[in-house]
Short mmCIF file of C-alpha atoms and ligand atoms in Angstrom, two decimals:
data_model
loop_
_atom_site.label_atom_id
_atom_site.label_comp_id
_atom_site.label_asym_id
_atom_site.label_seq_id
_atom_site.Cartn_x
_atom_site.Cartn_y
_atom_site.Cartn_z
CA MET A 46 -35.59 -4.57 12.71
CA SER A 47 -32.29 -3.05 10.40
CA LYS A 48 -29.98 -4.39 8.64
CA VAL A 49 -27.24 -2.63 7.62
CA LEU A 50 -24.91 -3.14 4.17
CA ILE A 51 -21.45 -1.00 4.17
CA VAL A 52 -19.76 -0.40 1.05
CA ALA A 53 -16.27 -0.84 1.79
CA GLU A 54 -13.64 1.87 1.31
CA HIS A 55 -9.77 0.54 0.00
CA ALA A 56 -6.93 1.66 -1.97
CA ASP A 57 -3.84 -0.50 -2.30
CA GLY A 58 -5.42 -3.76 -1.34
CA LYS A 59 -6.08 -1.92 2.60
CA LEU A 60 -9.19 -0.73 4.21
CA ASN A 61 -9.63 3.14 4.39
CA ALA A 62 -10.86 3.96 8.33
CA SER A 63 -13.51 5.85 6.38
CA THR A 64 -15.43 1.90 6.69
CA ALA A 65 -15.02 0.98 10.53
CA LYS A 66 -16.60 5.13 11.19
CA CYS A 67 -19.72 3.87 8.74
CA VAL A 68 -19.78 0.78 10.95
CA SER A 69 -20.29 2.73 14.19
CA ALA A 70 -22.97 4.84 12.56
CA ALA A 71 -23.84 1.62 11.82
CA GLN A 72 -23.99 0.39 15.65
CA ALA A 73 -26.76 3.17 16.68
CA LEU A 74 -29.17 1.89 14.74
CA SER A 75 -28.89 -1.06 16.87
CA PRO A 76 -29.61 -3.33 13.65
CA ALA A 77 -29.96 -7.26 13.60
CA ALA A 78 -26.83 -7.09 11.50
CA ILE A 79 -24.54 -5.02 9.99
CA GLU A 80 -22.62 -6.96 6.37
CA ILE A 81 -19.73 -5.12 4.59
CA VAL A 82 -19.28 -5.24 0.45
CA VAL A 83 -15.78 -5.32 -0.58
CA LEU A 84 -15.41 -4.83 -4.47
CA ALA A 85 -11.94 -5.27 -5.30
CA ALA A 86 -10.38 -7.30 -8.59
CA ASP A 87 -9.26 -9.63 -5.28
CA PRO A 88 -10.88 -9.21 -2.33
CA ALA A 89 -9.26 -11.06 -0.01
CA ALA A 90 -7.23 -9.02 1.76
CA VAL A 91 -9.48 -5.91 2.39
CA ALA A 92 -11.77 -8.69 2.98
CA ALA A 93 -9.97 -10.15 6.15
CA GLU A 94 -9.36 -6.87 7.81
CA ALA A 95 -13.27 -5.75 7.13
CA ALA A 96 -14.23 -8.79 8.68
CA SER A 97 -12.33 -7.83 11.59
CA ILE A 98 -14.14 -4.98 12.38
CA ALA A 99 -15.91 -5.43 15.59
CA GLY A 100 -19.85 -5.70 14.99
CA VAL A 101 -19.80 -6.77 11.83
CA SER A 102 -21.61 -10.63 11.26
CA LYS A 103 -20.27 -10.74 7.64
CA VAL A 104 -18.20 -9.44 4.82
CA ILE A 105 -19.53 -10.19 1.06
CA THR A 106 -16.85 -9.96 -1.21
CA ILE A 107 -17.65 -9.50 -5.24
CA ALA A 108 -14.47 -10.09 -7.10
CA ASN A 109 -14.23 -8.64 -10.83
CA ALA A 110 -11.36 -7.23 -12.78
CA ALA A 111 -13.42 -4.29 -13.84
CA ASN A 112 -13.51 -3.52 -9.95
CA ALA A 113 -9.51 -2.70 -9.64
CA GLN A 114 -10.08 0.97 -9.84
CA ALA A 115 -13.11 2.33 -8.29
CA ILE A 116 -15.34 3.87 -10.50
CA ALA A 117 -19.10 4.77 -9.33
CA GLN A 118 -20.47 4.00 -12.21
CA VAL A 119 -19.23 0.27 -12.82
CA GLN A 120 -19.77 -0.34 -9.07
CA ALA A 121 -22.86 0.96 -8.26
CA PRO A 122 -25.31 -1.49 -10.25
CA GLN A 123 -23.05 -4.44 -8.78
CA VAL A 124 -23.93 -3.03 -4.93
CA ALA A 125 -27.02 -2.53 -5.62
CA ALA A 126 -27.92 -5.90 -7.17
CA VAL A 127 -26.58 -7.37 -3.36
CA ALA A 128 -28.81 -4.92 -1.64
CA GLY A 129 -31.98 -6.24 -1.42
CA GLY A 130 -33.01 -7.54 1.99
CA TYR A 131 -31.36 -4.57 3.65
CA THR A 132 -32.86 -1.87 5.51
CA HIS A 133 -30.15 0.85 4.94
CA VAL A 134 -26.76 0.83 2.68
CA PHE A 135 -24.11 3.76 3.71
CA GLY A 136 -20.64 4.39 2.77
CA PRO A 137 -18.27 7.06 3.91
CA SER A 138 -19.16 10.86 3.03
CA THR A 139 -15.42 10.95 1.67
CA THR A 140 -14.76 11.49 -2.14
CA PHE A 141 -15.33 7.86 -2.97
CA GLY A 142 -18.64 7.77 -1.39
CA LYS A 143 -20.08 10.91 -2.45
CA ASP A 144 -18.96 9.40 -6.08
CA LEU A 145 -20.20 6.55 -5.74
CA MET A 146 -23.54 6.41 -2.86
CA PRO A 147 -25.51 8.80 -5.04
CA CYS A 148 -25.24 6.12 -7.87
CA ILE A 149 -26.88 3.51 -5.70
CA ALA A 150 -29.40 5.58 -4.39
CA ALA A 151 -30.74 6.20 -7.37
CA LEU A 152 -30.37 2.38 -8.91
CA LEU A 153 -32.45 1.75 -5.52
CA SER A 154 -35.21 4.07 -6.23
CA THR A 155 -34.64 6.51 -3.03
CA SER A 156 -32.92 9.80 -2.71
CA GLN A 157 -29.91 9.83 -0.30
CA VAL A 158 -29.17 11.25 3.33
CA SER A 159 -25.75 12.96 3.24
CA ASP A 160 -23.39 13.47 6.13
CA ILE A 161 -25.06 11.14 8.68
CA MET A 162 -23.63 12.95 12.01
CA ALA A 163 -25.98 11.62 14.31
CA VAL A 164 -29.03 8.70 14.15
CA GLU A 165 -31.76 9.22 15.93
CA GLY A 166 -34.28 6.70 15.03
CA SER A 167 -34.37 4.16 12.27
CA HIS A 168 -35.38 6.80 9.55
CA THR A 169 -33.90 9.58 11.45
CA PHE A 170 -31.05 11.62 11.03
CA LYS A 171 -28.33 14.49 12.13
CA ARG A 172 -26.38 16.55 9.02
CA PRO A 173 -24.95 19.45 8.94
CA ILE A 174 -26.43 22.59 6.86
CA TYR A 175 -24.69 25.74 5.37
CA ALA A 176 -21.45 24.48 5.64
CA GLY A 177 -22.24 23.64 8.74
CA ASN A 178 -22.85 26.01 11.05
CA ALA A 179 -26.28 24.51 11.32
CA VAL A 180 -27.43 20.93 11.67
CA ILE A 181 -31.04 19.61 10.74
CA THR A 182 -32.63 16.22 11.63
CA VAL A 183 -33.78 15.03 8.55
CA GLU A 184 -36.48 12.00 8.18
CA ALA A 185 -35.90 9.39 5.35
CA PRO A 186 -38.93 7.96 3.69
CA SER A 187 -39.43 4.50 5.50
CA ASP A 188 -41.20 2.28 2.16
CA HIS A 189 -37.36 2.27 0.64
CA PRO A 190 -33.91 1.52 1.63
CA VAL A 191 -32.09 4.42 3.28
CA VAL A 192 -28.95 5.05 1.03
CA GLY A 193 -26.62 7.65 3.41
CA THR A 194 -23.47 8.44 3.59
CA VAL A 195 -21.87 9.34 7.18
CA ARG A 196 -19.57 11.88 8.20
CA ALA A 197 -15.68 10.47 9.20
CA ALA A 198 -15.66 13.65 11.21
CA SER A 199 -18.48 12.46 13.62
CA TRP A 200 -17.84 9.35 14.36
CA PRO A 201 -14.98 6.93 15.92
CA GLU A 202 -13.51 3.96 14.11
CA ALA A 203 -15.49 0.62 15.69
CA ALA A 204 -12.35 -1.99 16.98
CA LYS A 205 -10.78 -4.06 15.20
CA ASP A 206 -11.32 -7.79 17.67
CA GLY A 207 -14.27 -9.27 15.57
CA SER A 208 -14.04 -11.93 13.25
CA ALA A 209 -16.97 -12.04 10.67
CA ALA A 210 -17.41 -14.47 7.78
CA VAL A 211 -16.63 -13.63 4.54
CA GLU A 212 -18.49 -14.84 1.58
CA ALA A 213 -17.92 -14.39 -2.04
CA ALA A 214 -20.89 -13.20 -4.14
CA THR A 215 -21.00 -13.57 -7.76
CA VAL A 216 -23.31 -10.60 -8.99
CA ASP A 217 -25.40 -10.74 -12.44
CA ALA A 218 -25.04 -6.97 -13.08
CA ALA A 219 -24.76 -5.28 -16.29
CA LEU A 220 -21.67 -3.03 -15.80
CA PRO A 221 -21.63 0.04 -18.16
CA SER A 222 -18.92 1.12 -20.57
CA HIS A 223 -19.62 4.71 -21.17
CA THR A 224 -17.32 5.47 -18.18
CA ARG A 225 -13.61 3.82 -17.75
CA PHE A 226 -10.35 4.21 -16.22
CA VAL A 227 -8.13 6.37 -18.11
CA GLY A 228 -5.42 7.26 -15.00
CA LEU A 229 -4.95 8.45 -11.66
CA ALA A 230 -2.82 11.03 -11.43
CA ALA A 231 -2.28 11.28 -7.28
CA GLY A 232 0.25 13.64 -5.77
CA SER A 233 2.63 11.27 -3.18
CA SER A 234 3.46 11.38 0.33
CA ASP A 235 5.70 9.50 3.28
CA ARG A 236 3.76 12.17 5.62
CA PRO A 237 0.44 10.54 7.41
CA ASP A 238 -3.07 10.81 5.66
CA LEU A 239 -4.46 14.51 6.06
CA GLN A 240 -8.01 12.89 6.45
CA SER A 241 -7.47 10.09 9.10
CA ALA A 242 -4.63 11.72 10.59
CA LYS A 243 -4.10 11.72 14.52
CA ARG A 244 -2.41 15.02 14.16
CA VAL A 245 -2.37 17.43 11.30
CA VAL A 246 -0.39 20.52 11.39
CA SER A 247 -2.29 23.55 9.01
CA GLY A 248 -0.45 26.68 7.61
CA GLY A 249 -2.38 29.57 5.85
CA ARG A 250 -1.48 32.81 3.97
CA GLY A 251 0.55 33.93 7.08
CA VAL A 252 3.14 30.98 6.15
CA GLY A 253 4.13 34.12 3.39
CA SER A 254 5.77 31.45 0.26
CA ALA A 255 5.50 28.04 -0.42
CA GLU A 256 9.28 28.39 0.27
CA ASN A 257 8.17 29.16 3.58
CA PHE A 258 6.32 26.27 3.71
CA LYS A 259 9.27 24.29 4.73
CA ILE A 260 8.92 25.85 8.62
CA ILE A 261 5.13 23.44 8.42
CA TYR A 262 6.57 20.43 7.25
CA ASP A 263 9.39 20.46 9.07
CA PHE A 264 7.53 20.53 12.31
CA ALA A 265 5.04 17.86 10.65
CA ASP A 266 7.59 15.51 10.81
CA LYS A 267 8.78 16.28 14.14
CA ILE A 268 5.82 15.69 15.87
CA GLY A 269 4.47 12.67 12.97
CA ALA A 270 1.14 15.02 11.61
CA ALA A 271 0.05 14.98 8.59
CA VAL A 272 0.12 18.82 6.52
CA GLY A 273 -2.77 20.44 5.70
CA ALA A 274 -3.56 24.39 4.53
CA SER A 275 -6.24 27.06 4.16
CA ARG A 276 -7.71 27.85 0.83
CA ALA A 277 -5.37 30.79 1.33
CA ALA A 278 -2.34 29.09 1.24
CA VAL A 279 -3.66 26.84 -1.76
CA ASP A 280 -4.75 30.18 -3.85
CA ALA A 281 -1.51 31.59 -3.43
CA GLY A 282 -0.12 28.56 -5.22
CA TYR A 283 2.05 27.72 -1.53
CA VAL A 284 0.98 24.23 -1.59
CA PRO A 285 -1.27 22.32 -4.05
CA ASN A 286 -4.95 21.83 -3.55
CA GLU A 287 -5.56 18.53 -1.89
CA MET A 288 -3.68 19.41 1.29
CA GLN A 289 -7.12 22.34 1.75
CA VAL A 290 -8.83 22.01 5.15
CA GLY A 291 -12.65 22.97 5.36
CA GLN A 292 -15.98 23.91 3.58
CA THR A 293 -14.26 23.31 -0.11
CA GLY A 294 -11.57 20.85 0.79
CA LYS A 295 -11.14 18.49 3.81
CA ILE A 296 -13.57 17.94 6.34
CA ILE A 297 -11.26 16.09 9.32
CA ALA A 298 -11.19 15.08 12.85
CA PRO A 299 -7.56 14.87 14.51
CA ASP A 300 -7.18 14.77 18.07
CA LEU A 301 -4.05 17.14 17.54
CA TYR A 302 -4.85 20.48 15.59
CA ILE A 303 -2.10 22.98 14.64
CA ALA A 304 -3.35 25.97 12.70
CA VAL A 305 -0.38 27.62 11.53
CA GLY A 306 -0.56 31.45 10.12
CA ILE A 307 -4.24 31.19 9.58
CA SER A 308 -6.49 33.41 11.41
CA GLY A 309 -10.25 31.34 11.36
CA ALA A 310 -12.61 32.02 8.33
CA ILE A 311 -15.75 30.36 9.10
CA GLN A 312 -14.91 28.07 5.94
CA HIS A 313 -11.98 27.05 7.11
CA LEU A 314 -13.34 25.88 11.13
CA THR A 315 -16.29 23.97 9.82
CA GLY A 316 -13.22 21.79 8.34
CA ILE A 317 -12.30 21.08 11.88
CA LYS A 318 -15.01 21.52 14.25
CA ASP A 319 -14.78 17.52 15.08
CA ALA A 320 -10.97 18.05 15.59
CA GLY A 321 -10.07 17.26 20.01
CA THR A 322 -7.48 19.47 20.62
CA ILE A 323 -6.92 23.35 18.35
CA VAL A 324 -4.15 24.89 18.90
CA ALA A 325 -3.53 28.59 16.98
CA ILE A 326 -0.30 30.20 16.42
CA ASN A 327 -1.07 33.45 15.00
CA LYS A 328 0.93 37.14 15.72
CA ASP A 329 -3.13 38.87 16.12
CA GLY A 330 -4.35 38.26 19.08
CA ASP A 331 -7.90 39.20 17.77
CA ALA A 332 -7.69 36.69 15.16
CA PRO A 333 -11.39 34.85 15.28
CA ILE A 334 -9.07 31.60 15.18
CA PHE A 335 -8.91 32.12 19.19
CA GLU A 336 -12.01 31.99 19.45
CA ILE A 337 -12.15 28.52 18.92
CA ALA A 338 -8.76 27.31 20.11
CA ASP A 339 -7.73 25.59 22.86
CA ILE A 340 -4.52 26.92 23.28
CA GLY A 341 -3.28 30.27 21.29
CA LEU A 342 -0.12 31.20 20.52
CA VAL A 343 0.20 34.77 19.95
CA GLY A 344 3.68 35.73 18.08
CA ASP A 345 5.70 35.31 15.13
CA LEU A 346 4.84 32.02 13.25
CA PHE A 347 8.60 31.99 12.23
CA GLN A 348 10.12 32.30 15.68
CA ILE A 349 7.15 30.31 17.65
CA LEU A 350 7.96 27.10 15.55
CA PRO A 351 12.00 27.05 15.74
CA ASP A 352 11.28 27.45 19.62
CA LEU A 353 8.68 24.73 20.06
CA GLU A 354 10.69 22.31 18.10
CA GLN A 355 13.95 23.45 20.15
CA ALA A 356 11.63 22.98 23.62
CA MET A 357 10.68 19.16 22.57
C1 FAD B 620 -17.52 29.55 -1.05
C2 FAD B 620 -16.25 29.40 -0.14
C3 FAD B 620 -15.95 28.22 0.57
C4 FAD B 620 -14.00 28.77 0.97
N1 FAD B 620 -13.81 27.27 1.51
C5 FAD B 620 -12.95 27.44 2.19
C6 FAD B 620 -11.94 26.21 3.16
O1 FAD B 620 -12.50 25.09 2.75
N2 FAD B 620 -10.95 25.96 3.78
C7 FAD B 620 -10.54 27.30 3.50
O2 FAD B 620 -9.78 27.52 4.20
N3 FAD B 620 -10.96 28.61 3.43
C8 FAD B 620 -12.19 28.61 2.71
N4 FAD B 620 -12.38 29.91 1.98
C9 FAD B 620 -11.69 31.00 1.75
C10 FAD B 620 -12.39 32.06 3.92
O3 FAD B 620 -13.01 32.64 3.54
C11 FAD B 620 -10.86 32.50 3.84
O4 FAD B 620 -10.86 33.42 2.92
C12 FAD B 620 -9.64 31.86 4.27
O5 FAD B 620 -9.69 30.46 5.52
C13 FAD B 620 -7.98 33.06 4.97
O6 FAD B 620 -6.69 31.69 5.09
P1 FAD B 620 -5.82 32.08 5.89
O7 FAD B 620 -6.36 32.40 7.38
O8 FAD B 620 -5.22 31.74 6.08
O9 FAD B 620 -5.83 33.66 5.08
P2 FAD B 620 -5.86 34.81 5.73
O10 FAD B 620 -7.33 34.92 6.30
O11 FAD B 620 -5.00 36.48 4.66
O12 FAD B 620 -4.95 34.78 7.70
C14 FAD B 620 -3.70 34.72 7.63
C15 FAD B 620 -3.37 34.67 8.91
O13 FAD B 620 -2.37 35.22 9.34
C16 FAD B 620 -1.94 36.00 10.40
N5 FAD B 620 0.04 35.79 10.33
C17 FAD B 620 0.40 36.59 9.07
N6 FAD B 620 1.78 36.28 9.15
C18 FAD B 620 1.95 35.82 10.14
C19 FAD B 620 3.07 35.34 11.47
N7 FAD B 620 4.27 35.87 10.72
N8 FAD B 620 3.28 34.91 12.50
C20 FAD B 620 1.77 34.13 12.51
N9 FAD B 620 1.00 34.93 12.25
C21 FAD B 620 1.05 35.22 11.00
C22 FAD B 620 -2.04 36.92 10.51
O14 FAD B 620 -2.83 37.21 11.28
C23 FAD B 620 -3.97 36.29 9.85
O15 FAD B 620 -4.55 36.29 10.76
C24 FAD B 620 -13.64 29.79 1.62
C25 FAD B 620 -14.49 31.03 1.19
C26 FAD B 620 -15.32 30.89 0.47
C27 FAD B 620 -16.40 31.81 0.07
#
């Protein structure tokens, strides 16, 4: 029977929604137990949140000042030290998990299963390849623990009505000093986080300039949405790079995605494959975005967006 350990992703004392998505993926294994490990300088608040995720039987905390920042090389030996006895070690397929999980896999002498989008068996998983244009079934060796990243966009958040026990662990692992925290440069915004927002409005090259992007921000604020962008809009300097949606940007799965002045290149569509309702606003009725849009509005964005705002 499987026993799954999930590495919690958190920041500023709050658990990231990706952890509850990992729990959903773990539940698909019908395991004997699902446990979460929280590494932090002071893990109490995050551990309490993790303990409320339904289906979780135990939360293990590893308190260490060295865990104040999520540095993969520092955290991996600590996770590996508590990973004995688990058949699976999961983390989210976010920047955090993509950084950390391969390090854990290496320390456990196994390879990583990336971007798990479906569970077919205890060691058999589906994952996207070719920028999401095909899905492959992969089988992990059964004589090693499975270390995997879970594709957040493919799984719902597990409910928050659980009450798992929280247990502090003392870990005896040598922590490397060759990788040290120097500083963090992060953009700040009052808008919802792009990766976990229920609604996203994205602008493309069609928006025309950084100044014109105001129309996208205003509309997004009106409907409480996060703001994304195509790579062309990022490359043109209209918006910063962390707003890019797509193959080389963020893979998202909001309930509502509104693409404004975006043509619908395959690399962009890869990032929104799991979105609920897709609305496209484009003046070119033949734009490929309309092939996947649930609702298509053909026309000038500078006319349609104010009209929509007024109609609300
Ligand atoms: C390896 C690789 C990785 C890539 N990764 C990504 C990625 O992660 N994300 C991504 O987005 N792209 C990615 N791309 C780039 C991708 O191929 C496209 O070039 C890009 O998505 C195009 O962006 P766009 O739709 O904004 O621009 P365009 O293709 O130029 O489309 C602009 C659209 O705006 C419409 N428009 C113009 N004016 C208006 C107006 N006034 N009102 C309404 N509509 C208007 C036009 O009709 C047009 O359809 C990648 C490419 C490669 C090769």
